mmCIF file of C-alpha atoms in Angstrom:
data_model
loop_
_atom_site.group_PDB
_atom_site.id
_atom_site.type_symbol
_atom_site.label_atom_id
_atom_site.label_comp_id
_atom_site.label_asym_id
_atom_site.label_seq_id
_atom_site.Cartn_x
_atom_site.Cartn_y
_atom_site.Cartn_z
ATOM 1 C CA MET M 19 -29.813 3.661 -12.299
ATOM 2 C CA MET M 20 -28.772 0.025 -11.896
ATOM 3 C CA ASN M 21 -30.502 -2.950 -13.462
ATOM 4 C CA ILE M 22 -30.551 -6.539 -12.207
ATOM 5 C CA SER M 23 -27.255 -7.580 -13.801
ATOM 6 C CA SER M 24 -25.441 -4.528 -12.421
ATOM 7 C CA SER M 25 -26.663 -5.213 -8.914
ATOM 8 C CA THR M 26 -24.584 -8.377 -8.843
ATOM 9 C CA ILE M 27 -21.350 -6.349 -8.800
ATOM 10 C CA ASN M 28 -21.206 -6.661 -5.021
ATOM 11 C CA GLY M 29 -22.245 -10.307 -5.081
ATOM 12 C CA VAL M 30 -25.979 -9.640 -4.568
ATOM 13 C CA THR M 31 -28.473 -10.916 -7.111
ATOM 14 C CA THR M 32 -31.851 -9.232 -6.886
ATOM 15 C CA ALA M 33 -35.093 -10.345 -8.444
ATOM 16 C CA THR M 34 -36.552 -6.918 -8.942
ATOM 17 C CA THR M 35 -36.477 -4.339 -11.656
ATOM 18 C CA THR M 36 -37.054 -1.441 -9.257
ATOM 19 C CA GLU M 37 -35.138 1.650 -10.226
ATOM 20 C CA LEU M 38 -32.175 2.211 -7.923
ATOM 21 C CA LYS M 39 -31.365 5.821 -7.113
ATOM 22 C CA ASP M 40 -28.166 5.367 -5.106
ATOM 23 C CA GLY M 41 -26.182 2.871 -3.056
ATOM 24 C CA TYR M 42 -28.662 2.953 -0.185
ATOM 25 C CA ASP M 43 -31.175 1.147 -2.391
ATOM 26 C CA LEU M 44 -28.837 -1.856 -2.525
ATOM 27 C CA PRO M 45 -29.346 -4.610 0.066
ATOM 28 C CA VAL M 46 -26.635 -4.998 2.698
ATOM 29 C CA TYR M 47 -24.324 -7.662 1.327
ATOM 30 C CA GLY M 48 -24.402 -10.926 3.282
ATOM 31 C CA LEU M 49 -27.701 -10.530 5.146
ATOM 32 C CA ALA M 50 -29.741 -12.486 2.615
ATOM 33 C CA ASN M 51 -27.438 -15.510 2.377
ATOM 34 C CA GLY M 52 -26.190 -15.629 5.980
ATOM 35 C CA THR M 53 -22.609 -14.568 5.225
ATOM 36 C CA PHE M 54 -22.871 -11.135 6.837
ATOM 37 C CA TYR M 55 -20.671 -11.839 9.870
ATOM 38 C CA SER M 56 -18.245 -14.042 7.943
ATOM 39 C CA ILE M 57 -17.458 -10.972 5.829
ATOM 40 C CA HIS M 58 -17.261 -8.181 8.375
ATOM 41 C CA VAL M 59 -15.833 -9.958 11.448
ATOM 42 C CA PRO M 60 -12.700 -11.318 9.676
ATOM 43 C CA ALA M 61 -12.258 -7.886 8.089
ATOM 44 C CA LEU M 62 -12.370 -6.214 11.519
ATOM 45 C CA ILE M 63 -9.893 -8.741 12.938
ATOM 46 C CA CYS M 64 -7.476 -8.190 10.042
ATOM 47 C CA ILE M 65 -7.787 -4.421 10.451
ATOM 48 C CA CYS M 66 -6.974 -4.687 14.175
ATOM 49 C CA PHE M 67 -3.886 -6.807 13.465
ATOM 50 C CA SER M 68 -2.857 -4.391 10.742
ATOM 51 C CA PHE M 69 -3.286 -1.314 12.944
ATOM 52 C CA THR M 70 -1.292 -2.958 15.748
ATOM 53 C CA CYS M 71 1.595 -3.493 13.327
ATOM 54 C CA VAL M 72 1.290 0.104 12.108
ATOM 55 C CA ILE M 73 1.589 1.471 15.649
ATOM 56 C CA SER M 74 4.550 -0.836 16.316
ATOM 57 C CA VAL M 75 6.404 0.286 13.173
ATOM 58 C CA ILE M 76 5.886 3.997 13.832
ATOM 59 C CA THR M 77 6.704 3.714 17.555
ATOM 60 C CA TYR M 78 9.860 1.690 16.960
ATOM 61 C CA SER M 79 11.016 4.017 14.189
ATOM 62 C CA PHE M 80 10.758 7.226 16.190
ATOM 63 C CA TYR M 81 11.938 5.632 19.433
ATOM 64 C CA HIS M 82 15.247 4.486 17.957
ATOM 65 C CA GLN M 83 15.832 7.525 15.758
ATOM 66 C CA HIS M 84 15.065 11.161 16.489
ATOM 67 C CA ILE M 85 12.233 12.800 14.595
ATOM 68 C CA SER M 86 14.413 15.850 13.855
ATOM 69 C CA THR M 87 16.667 13.673 11.676
ATOM 70 C CA PHE M 88 13.790 11.950 9.870
ATOM 71 C CA PHE M 89 14.719 13.186 6.399
ATOM 72 C CA LYS M 90 18.262 11.920 6.932
ATOM 73 C CA TRP M 91 17.025 8.389 7.488
ATOM 74 C CA THR M 92 17.481 5.886 4.681
ATOM 75 C CA LYS M 93 14.820 5.829 1.981
ATOM 76 C CA CYS M 94 13.670 2.396 3.060
ATOM 77 C CA GLU M 95 13.110 3.610 6.613
ATOM 78 C CA ARG M 96 11.166 6.653 5.417
ATOM 79 C CA PHE M 97 9.135 4.548 2.988
ATOM 80 C CA ALA M 98 8.221 2.219 5.852
ATOM 81 C CA VAL M 99 6.894 5.162 7.888
ATOM 82 C CA TYR M 100 4.974 6.654 4.950
ATOM 83 C CA ILE M 101 3.347 3.323 4.136
ATOM 84 C CA ALA M 102 2.542 2.757 7.821
ATOM 85 C CA ILE M 103 0.812 6.149 7.974
ATOM 86 C CA CYS M 104 -1.254 5.296 4.887
ATOM 87 C CA ASP M 105 -2.153 1.910 6.359
ATOM 88 C CA GLY M 106 -3.046 3.425 9.730
ATOM 89 C CA LEU M 107 -5.375 6.071 8.330
ATOM 90 C CA PHE M 108 -6.912 3.491 5.999
ATOM 91 C CA ASN M 109 -7.442 1.154 8.972
ATOM 92 C CA ILE M 110 -9.123 3.831 11.096
ATOM 93 C CA SER M 111 -11.619 4.868 8.429
ATOM 94 C CA HIS M 112 -12.367 1.318 7.292
ATOM 95 C CA PHE M 113 -12.708 0.002 10.859
ATOM 96 C CA SER M 114 -15.279 2.707 11.636
ATOM 97 C CA ASP M 115 -17.143 1.788 8.471
ATOM 98 C CA HIS M 116 -17.220 -1.979 9.122
ATOM 99 C CA LEU M 117 -18.039 -1.569 12.823
ATOM 100 C CA HIS M 118 -20.999 0.679 12.036
ATOM 101 C CA ILE M 119 -22.391 -1.895 9.605
ATOM 102 C CA VAL M 120 -21.889 -4.791 12.056
ATOM 103 C CA LEU M 121 -23.607 -2.979 14.930
ATOM 104 C CA THR M 122 -26.554 -1.619 12.949
ATOM 105 C CA LYS M 123 -26.752 -4.096 10.041
ATOM 106 C CA GLU M 124 -27.329 -1.044 7.904
ATOM 107 C CA LEU M 125 -25.146 1.073 5.660
ATOM 108 C CA PRO M 126 -23.657 4.155 7.388
ATOM 109 C CA THR M 127 -25.812 7.264 7.443
ATOM 110 C CA PRO M 128 -26.055 10.166 6.805
ATOM 111 C CA LYS M 129 -24.828 9.972 3.241
ATOM 112 C CA HIS M 130 -22.146 12.616 3.823
ATOM 113 C CA LEU M 131 -20.587 10.447 6.548
ATOM 114 C CA CYS M 132 -20.454 7.459 4.219
ATOM 115 C CA ALA M 133 -19.008 9.662 1.471
ATOM 116 C CA PHE M 134 -16.366 10.865 3.946
ATOM 117 C CA TYR M 135 -15.436 7.265 4.807
ATOM 118 C CA GLY M 136 -15.236 6.509 1.109
ATOM 119 C CA PHE M 137 -13.047 9.550 0.469
ATOM 120 C CA LEU M 138 -10.561 8.565 3.193
ATOM 121 C CA LEU M 139 -10.510 4.953 2.056
ATOM 122 C CA ALA M 140 -9.862 5.812 -1.589
ATOM 123 C CA GLU M 141 -7.355 8.559 -0.685
ATOM 124 C CA PHE M 142 -5.033 6.420 1.402
ATOM 125 C CA VAL M 143 -5.378 3.304 -0.745
ATOM 126 C CA THR M 144 -4.441 5.322 -3.828
ATOM 127 C CA ALA M 145 -1.642 7.159 -1.994
ATOM 128 C CA GLN M 146 -0.118 3.848 -0.931
ATOM 129 C CA ASN M 147 -0.457 2.431 -4.435
ATOM 130 C CA LEU M 148 1.315 5.447 -5.931
ATOM 131 C CA LEU M 149 4.038 5.293 -3.280
ATOM 132 C CA VAL M 150 4.785 1.634 -3.966
ATOM 133 C CA SER M 151 4.825 2.368 -7.695
ATOM 134 C CA ILE M 152 7.450 5.054 -7.115
ATOM 135 C CA VAL M 153 9.431 2.568 -5.035
ATOM 136 C CA ALA M 154 9.304 0.109 -7.948
ATOM 137 C CA ILE M 155 10.451 2.813 -10.372
ATOM 138 C CA ASN M 156 13.233 3.817 -7.973
ATOM 139 C CA VAL M 157 14.419 0.206 -7.824
ATOM 140 C CA PHE M 158 14.396 -0.024 -11.618
ATOM 141 C CA VAL M 159 16.376 3.220 -12.027
ATOM 142 C CA LEU M 160 18.827 2.184 -9.313
ATOM 143 C CA VAL M 161 19.498 -1.220 -10.850
ATOM 144 C CA TYR M 162 19.712 -0.165 -14.494
ATOM 145 C CA PHE M 163 21.135 3.354 -14.271
ATOM 146 C CA ARG M 164 22.817 3.384 -10.812
ATOM 147 C CA LYS M 165 20.871 6.520 -9.949
ATOM 148 C CA LYS M 166 18.282 7.423 -7.347
ATOM 149 C CA LEU M 167 15.137 9.457 -7.856
ATOM 150 C CA ASP M 168 15.236 12.957 -6.387
ATOM 151 C CA PHE M 169 12.234 13.439 -4.111
ATOM 152 C CA GLY M 170 13.095 17.049 -3.319
ATOM 153 C CA CYS M 171 13.778 18.768 -0.021
ATOM 154 C CA LYS M 172 12.056 16.825 2.762
ATOM 155 C CA ASP M 173 10.451 14.566 0.141
ATOM 156 C CA TYR M 174 8.047 17.339 -0.883
ATOM 157 C CA ARG M 175 7.784 16.067 -4.462
ATOM 158 C CA LEU M 176 7.018 12.549 -3.334
ATOM 159 C CA LEU M 177 4.500 13.528 -0.650
ATOM 160 C CA GLY M 178 2.851 16.183 -2.791
ATOM 161 C CA PHE M 179 2.266 13.669 -5.564
ATOM 162 C CA ILE M 180 1.086 10.630 -3.599
ATOM 163 C CA PHE M 181 -1.312 12.600 -1.382
ATOM 164 C CA GLY M 182 -2.145 15.592 -3.574
ATOM 165 C CA ALA M 183 -3.053 13.805 -6.810
ATOM 166 C CA PRO M 184 -5.597 11.414 -5.225
ATOM 167 C CA ALA M 185 -7.079 14.209 -3.090
ATOM 168 C CA LEU M 186 -7.646 16.350 -6.174
ATOM 169 C CA GLY M 187 -9.227 13.529 -8.146
ATOM 170 C CA LEU M 188 -11.427 12.406 -5.261
ATOM 171 C CA THR M 189 -12.587 15.948 -4.546
ATOM 172 C CA VAL M 190 -13.944 16.079 -8.087
ATOM 173 C CA THR M 191 -15.398 12.591 -7.645
ATOM 174 C CA ALA M 192 -17.130 13.582 -4.412
ATOM 175 C CA GLY M 193 -18.491 16.734 -6.039
ATOM 176 C CA LEU M 194 -20.115 14.565 -8.699
ATOM 177 C CA GLY M 195 -21.798 12.427 -6.040
ATOM 178 C CA GLN M 196 -19.797 9.297 -6.907
ATOM 179 C CA LEU M 197 -18.882 8.392 -3.305
ATOM 180 C CA GLY M 198 -21.191 6.410 -1.034
ATOM 181 C CA PRO M 199 -22.228 2.865 -0.049
ATOM 182 C CA ASN M 200 -21.752 -0.043 -2.428
ATOM 183 C CA GLY M 201 -23.715 -2.600 -0.437
ATOM 184 C CA SER M 202 -20.673 -3.827 1.476
ATOM 185 C CA PHE M 203 -18.960 -0.688 2.794
ATOM 186 C CA CYS M 204 -18.477 2.973 1.956
ATOM 187 C CA PHE M 205 -16.349 3.513 -1.116
ATOM 188 C CA PHE M 206 -17.751 4.383 -4.536
ATOM 189 C CA ASP M 207 -21.542 4.491 -4.662
ATOM 190 C CA GLY M 208 -22.831 1.165 -5.986
ATOM 191 C CA VAL M 209 -25.318 2.921 -8.255
ATOM 192 C CA LYS M 210 -24.122 6.442 -9.004
ATOM 193 C CA GLY M 211 -20.395 5.774 -8.732
ATOM 194 C CA GLN M 212 -19.907 2.995 -11.260
ATOM 195 C CA ILE M 213 -17.743 5.124 -13.546
ATOM 196 C CA ALA M 214 -15.436 6.207 -10.711
ATOM 197 C CA ASN M 215 -15.327 2.643 -9.411
ATOM 198 C CA PHE M 216 -14.303 1.397 -12.849
ATOM 199 C CA ILE M 217 -11.568 4.036 -13.168
ATOM 200 C CA TYR M 218 -10.102 3.544 -9.696
ATOM 201 C CA THR M 219 -10.476 -0.173 -8.984
ATOM 202 C CA THR M 220 -10.330 -1.613 -12.489
ATOM 203 C CA ILE M 221 -8.187 0.643 -14.659
ATOM 204 C CA LEU M 222 -5.904 2.381 -12.128
ATOM 205 C CA LEU M 223 -5.305 -0.487 -9.704
ATOM 206 C CA SER M 224 -4.879 -3.033 -12.491
ATOM 207 C CA ALA M 225 -2.442 -0.776 -14.361
ATOM 208 C CA ILE M 226 -0.418 -0.138 -11.199
ATOM 209 C CA THR M 227 -0.347 -3.831 -10.316
ATOM 210 C CA ILE M 228 0.763 -4.946 -13.796
ATOM 211 C CA THR M 229 3.393 -2.179 -14.001
ATOM 212 C CA ASN M 230 4.794 -3.061 -10.590
ATOM 213 C CA ILE M 231 4.984 -6.737 -11.494
ATOM 214 C CA LEU M 232 6.883 -5.942 -14.697
ATOM 215 C CA LEU M 233 9.314 -3.578 -12.950
ATOM 216 C CA TYR M 234 9.781 -6.079 -10.132
ATOM 217 C CA VAL M 235 10.557 -8.973 -12.488
ATOM 218 C CA ILE M 236 12.825 -6.894 -14.752
ATOM 219 C CA SER M 237 14.784 -5.481 -11.809
ATOM 220 C CA TRP M 238 15.275 -8.861 -10.162
ATOM 221 C CA PHE M 239 16.327 -10.409 -13.462
ATOM 222 C CA ARG M 240 19.011 -7.729 -13.830
ATOM 223 C CA ILE M 241 20.190 -8.270 -10.258
ATOM 224 C CA TYR M 242 20.333 -12.034 -10.761
ATOM 225 C CA ARG M 243 22.219 -11.734 -14.052
ATOM 226 C CA GLU M 244 24.800 -9.278 -12.694
ATOM 227 C CA THR M 245 25.317 -11.243 -9.504
ATOM 228 C CA LYS M 246 25.892 -14.418 -11.481
ATOM 229 C CA ALA M 247 28.189 -12.781 -14.037
ATOM 230 C CA ILE M 248 30.482 -10.948 -11.632
ATOM 231 C CA LYS M 249 32.412 -12.878 -9.051
ATOM 232 C CA LYS M 250 34.077 -9.880 -7.443
ATOM 233 C CA SER M 251 31.768 -6.916 -7.800
ATOM 234 C CA ARG M 252 32.542 -3.363 -6.922
ATOM 235 C CA LYS M 253 31.240 -2.445 -3.498
ATOM 236 C CA SER M 254 29.008 0.249 -5.016
ATOM 237 C CA LEU M 255 27.376 -2.363 -7.254
ATOM 238 C CA ILE M 256 26.786 -4.642 -4.286
ATOM 239 C CA ALA M 257 25.255 -1.719 -2.423
ATOM 240 C CA SER M 258 22.939 -0.965 -5.342
ATOM 241 C CA HIS M 259 21.783 -4.570 -5.434
ATOM 242 C CA ARG M 260 21.109 -4.636 -1.718
ATOM 243 C CA ALA M 261 19.201 -1.357 -1.877
ATOM 244 C CA ALA M 262 17.114 -2.664 -4.762
ATOM 245 C CA LYS M 263 16.366 -5.934 -2.985
ATOM 246 C CA THR M 264 15.329 -4.135 0.185
ATOM 247 C CA MET M 265 13.018 -1.688 -1.574
ATOM 248 C CA SER M 266 11.591 -4.502 -3.699
ATOM 249 C CA LEU M 267 10.137 -5.964 -0.522
ATOM 250 C CA PHE M 268 7.625 -3.103 -0.451
ATOM 251 C CA VAL M 269 6.566 -3.977 -3.986
ATOM 252 C CA PHE M 270 6.153 -7.642 -3.068
ATOM 253 C CA ALA M 271 4.049 -6.716 -0.016
ATOM 254 C CA PHE M 272 1.897 -4.511 -2.249
ATOM 255 C CA LEU M 273 1.268 -7.370 -4.681
ATOM 256 C CA VAL M 274 0.236 -9.697 -1.846
ATOM 257 C CA GLN M 275 -2.103 -7.066 -0.387
ATOM 258 C CA TRP M 276 -3.845 -5.911 -3.560
ATOM 259 C CA TRP M 277 -3.825 -8.864 -5.989
ATOM 260 C CA ALA M 278 -7.363 -9.850 -4.963
ATOM 261 C CA MET M 279 -8.752 -6.331 -5.364
ATOM 262 C CA ALA M 280 -7.144 -5.975 -8.801
ATOM 263 C CA THR M 281 -8.586 -9.328 -9.863
ATOM 264 C CA TYR M 282 -11.979 -8.345 -8.460
ATOM 265 C CA GLY M 283 -11.909 -5.042 -10.325
ATOM 266 C CA ILE M 284 -11.439 -6.799 -13.665
ATOM 267 C CA TRP M 285 -13.698 -9.767 -12.929
ATOM 268 C CA GLN M 286 -16.748 -7.685 -11.970
ATOM 269 C CA TRP M 287 -16.939 -6.144 -15.434
ATOM 270 C CA VAL M 288 -16.809 -9.533 -17.162
ATOM 271 C CA THR M 289 -19.141 -11.696 -15.092
ATOM 272 C CA ASP M 290 -20.494 -12.195 -11.580
ATOM 273 C CA VAL M 291 -17.773 -12.252 -8.925
ATOM 274 C CA PRO M 292 -17.611 -15.476 -6.851
ATOM 275 C CA GLN M 293 -18.070 -14.907 -3.141
ATOM 276 C CA THR M 294 -14.769 -16.626 -2.374
ATOM 277 C CA LEU M 295 -12.905 -13.903 -4.257
ATOM 278 C CA PHE M 296 -14.825 -11.260 -2.316
ATOM 279 C CA HIS M 297 -13.650 -12.887 0.941
ATOM 280 C CA PHE M 298 -10.077 -12.738 -0.361
ATOM 281 C CA VAL M 299 -10.556 -9.017 -1.046
ATOM 282 C CA THR M 300 -11.802 -8.251 2.472
ATOM 283 C CA THR M 301 -8.960 -10.277 3.989
ATOM 284 C CA PHE M 302 -5.854 -9.389 1.990
ATOM 285 C CA SER M 303 -6.663 -5.704 1.479
ATOM 286 C CA ASN M 304 -6.940 -5.249 5.255
ATOM 287 C CA LEU M 305 -3.591 -6.901 6.040
ATOM 288 C CA GLY M 306 -1.401 -4.089 4.702
ATOM 289 C CA GLY M 307 -0.053 -3.135 8.119
ATOM 290 C CA VAL M 308 0.942 -6.732 8.830
ATOM 291 C CA LEU M 309 2.681 -7.221 5.483
ATOM 292 C CA ASN M 310 4.562 -3.935 5.658
ATOM 293 C CA GLY M 311 5.375 -4.649 9.296
ATOM 294 C CA ILE M 312 7.155 -7.818 8.159
ATOM 295 C CA VAL M 313 9.066 -5.765 5.583
ATOM 296 C CA PHE M 314 10.038 -3.299 8.315
ATOM 297 C CA ILE M 315 11.358 -6.109 10.531
ATOM 298 C CA ILE M 316 13.528 -7.344 7.654
ATOM 299 C CA ILE M 317 14.895 -3.811 7.105
ATOM 300 C CA VAL M 318 15.705 -3.423 10.813
ATOM 301 C CA ARG M 319 17.434 -6.810 10.960
ATOM 302 C CA ARG M 320 19.532 -6.038 7.883
ATOM 303 C CA LYS M 321 20.573 -2.707 9.311
ATOM 304 C CA ARG M 322 21.363 -4.216 12.701
ATOM 305 C CA TYR M 323 23.594 -6.887 11.195
ATOM 306 C CA GLY M 324 25.311 -4.470 8.834
ATOM 307 C CA THR M 325 23.713 -5.674 5.601
ATOM 308 C CA ASP M 326 21.461 -2.703 4.952
ATOM 309 C CA SER M 327 22.237 -1.431 1.503
ATOM 310 C CA SER M 328 21.465 2.178 2.178
ATOM 311 C CA ILE M 329 24.253 2.479 4.695
ATOM 312 C CA SER M 330 26.717 -0.011 3.251
ATOM 313 C CA ILE M 331 28.762 2.479 1.231
ATOM 314 C CA GLN M 332 28.838 4.942 4.096
ATOM 315 C CA TYR M 333 29.778 2.106 6.437
ATOM 316 C CA ILE M 334 32.642 1.054 4.174
ATOM 317 C CA LYS M 335 33.982 4.614 3.985
ATOM 318 C CA GLU M 336 33.657 5.209 7.722
ATOM 319 C CA SER M 337 35.197 1.843 8.489
ATOM 320 C CA THR M 338 38.188 2.576 6.253
ATOM 321 C CA THR M 339 38.629 6.015 7.794
ATOM 322 C CA ASP M 340 38.405 4.645 11.327
ATOM 323 C CA LYS M 341 41.025 1.998 10.586
ATOM 324 C CA THR M 342 43.370 4.627 9.132
ATOM 325 C CA VAL M 343 42.946 6.888 12.145
ATOM 326 C CA THR M 344 43.513 3.971 14.507
ATOM 327 C CA MET M 345 46.695 2.989 12.645
ATOM 328 C CA HIS M 346 48.066 6.541 12.847
ATOM 329 C CA ARG M 347 47.334 6.674 16.559
ATOM 330 C CA LYS M 348 49.189 3.427 17.138
ATOM 331 C CA LEU M 349 52.208 4.654 15.162
ATOM 332 C CA ASN M 350 52.222 7.960 17.039
ATOM 333 C CA SER M 351 52.042 6.175 20.357
ATOM 334 C CA GLN M 352 54.941 3.961 19.399
ATOM 335 C CA VAL M 353 57.005 6.993 18.380
#
């Protein structure tokens, strides 16, 4: 059941006290005030741009490196692919959702289809959030302890956690009927799924965002302090700094993508959410592929010009070995 004040969570103020059974009893957001297309059309455009970047990242990655050596790629390169996959699957499900609403001006039916859209949306959003959090932790550990997290053979620990944990939680959520339309798209049911919505979008996303900001700031402060204090650093320390800086880009992209959603999640439980903030949510949250595509371009450029941290130590060793071998060959030829 949702009363009048609760119905404003999605920016819709109703003047009725009719009992609401589920999200389908909510009016489609934007139809009443003429902002329907200004919400969904920009969202669809952002999703298309994002998906184009996702395809470009994945295609470039596997074109220039063989898939059989994937787990020998640098962590940054693998992270870029994992995040692109999350973005791509998120884009597909959310595009279908938005397109259905634009074409019919109704919330997707049957309810199981909308719940399925909501499951996919929440699954891949949460998986990406957890992945970026692990990246932030990895940066922190690398900078402060000069160690790297062990993700297990073929990253099974990492993948099992970021995809398995959300899937388990959302399966329970779906079983309790908490997934469905919220008046704007399919996610957590706007009437029956308020508890799940509060847990996922307010508590979880806000906690992840704040934690990532703290780890990001602390790690960069350490890098700045060490760089300033040491004029001639050890090559391993330089490599650690470069690795941390590169992986921190994923954290920064995450903050740009999800700051609006985190703010929205907190704001909606305090007072009515301004429509401008809702527009920010539908824009920034759908630009993940673009933001992570920019990060990927930076990684590729650094690797191409020999500044990629993940290969710097190996490059130094190989370079030294090659020079030694070349010197011996020259001496032997002279003899």
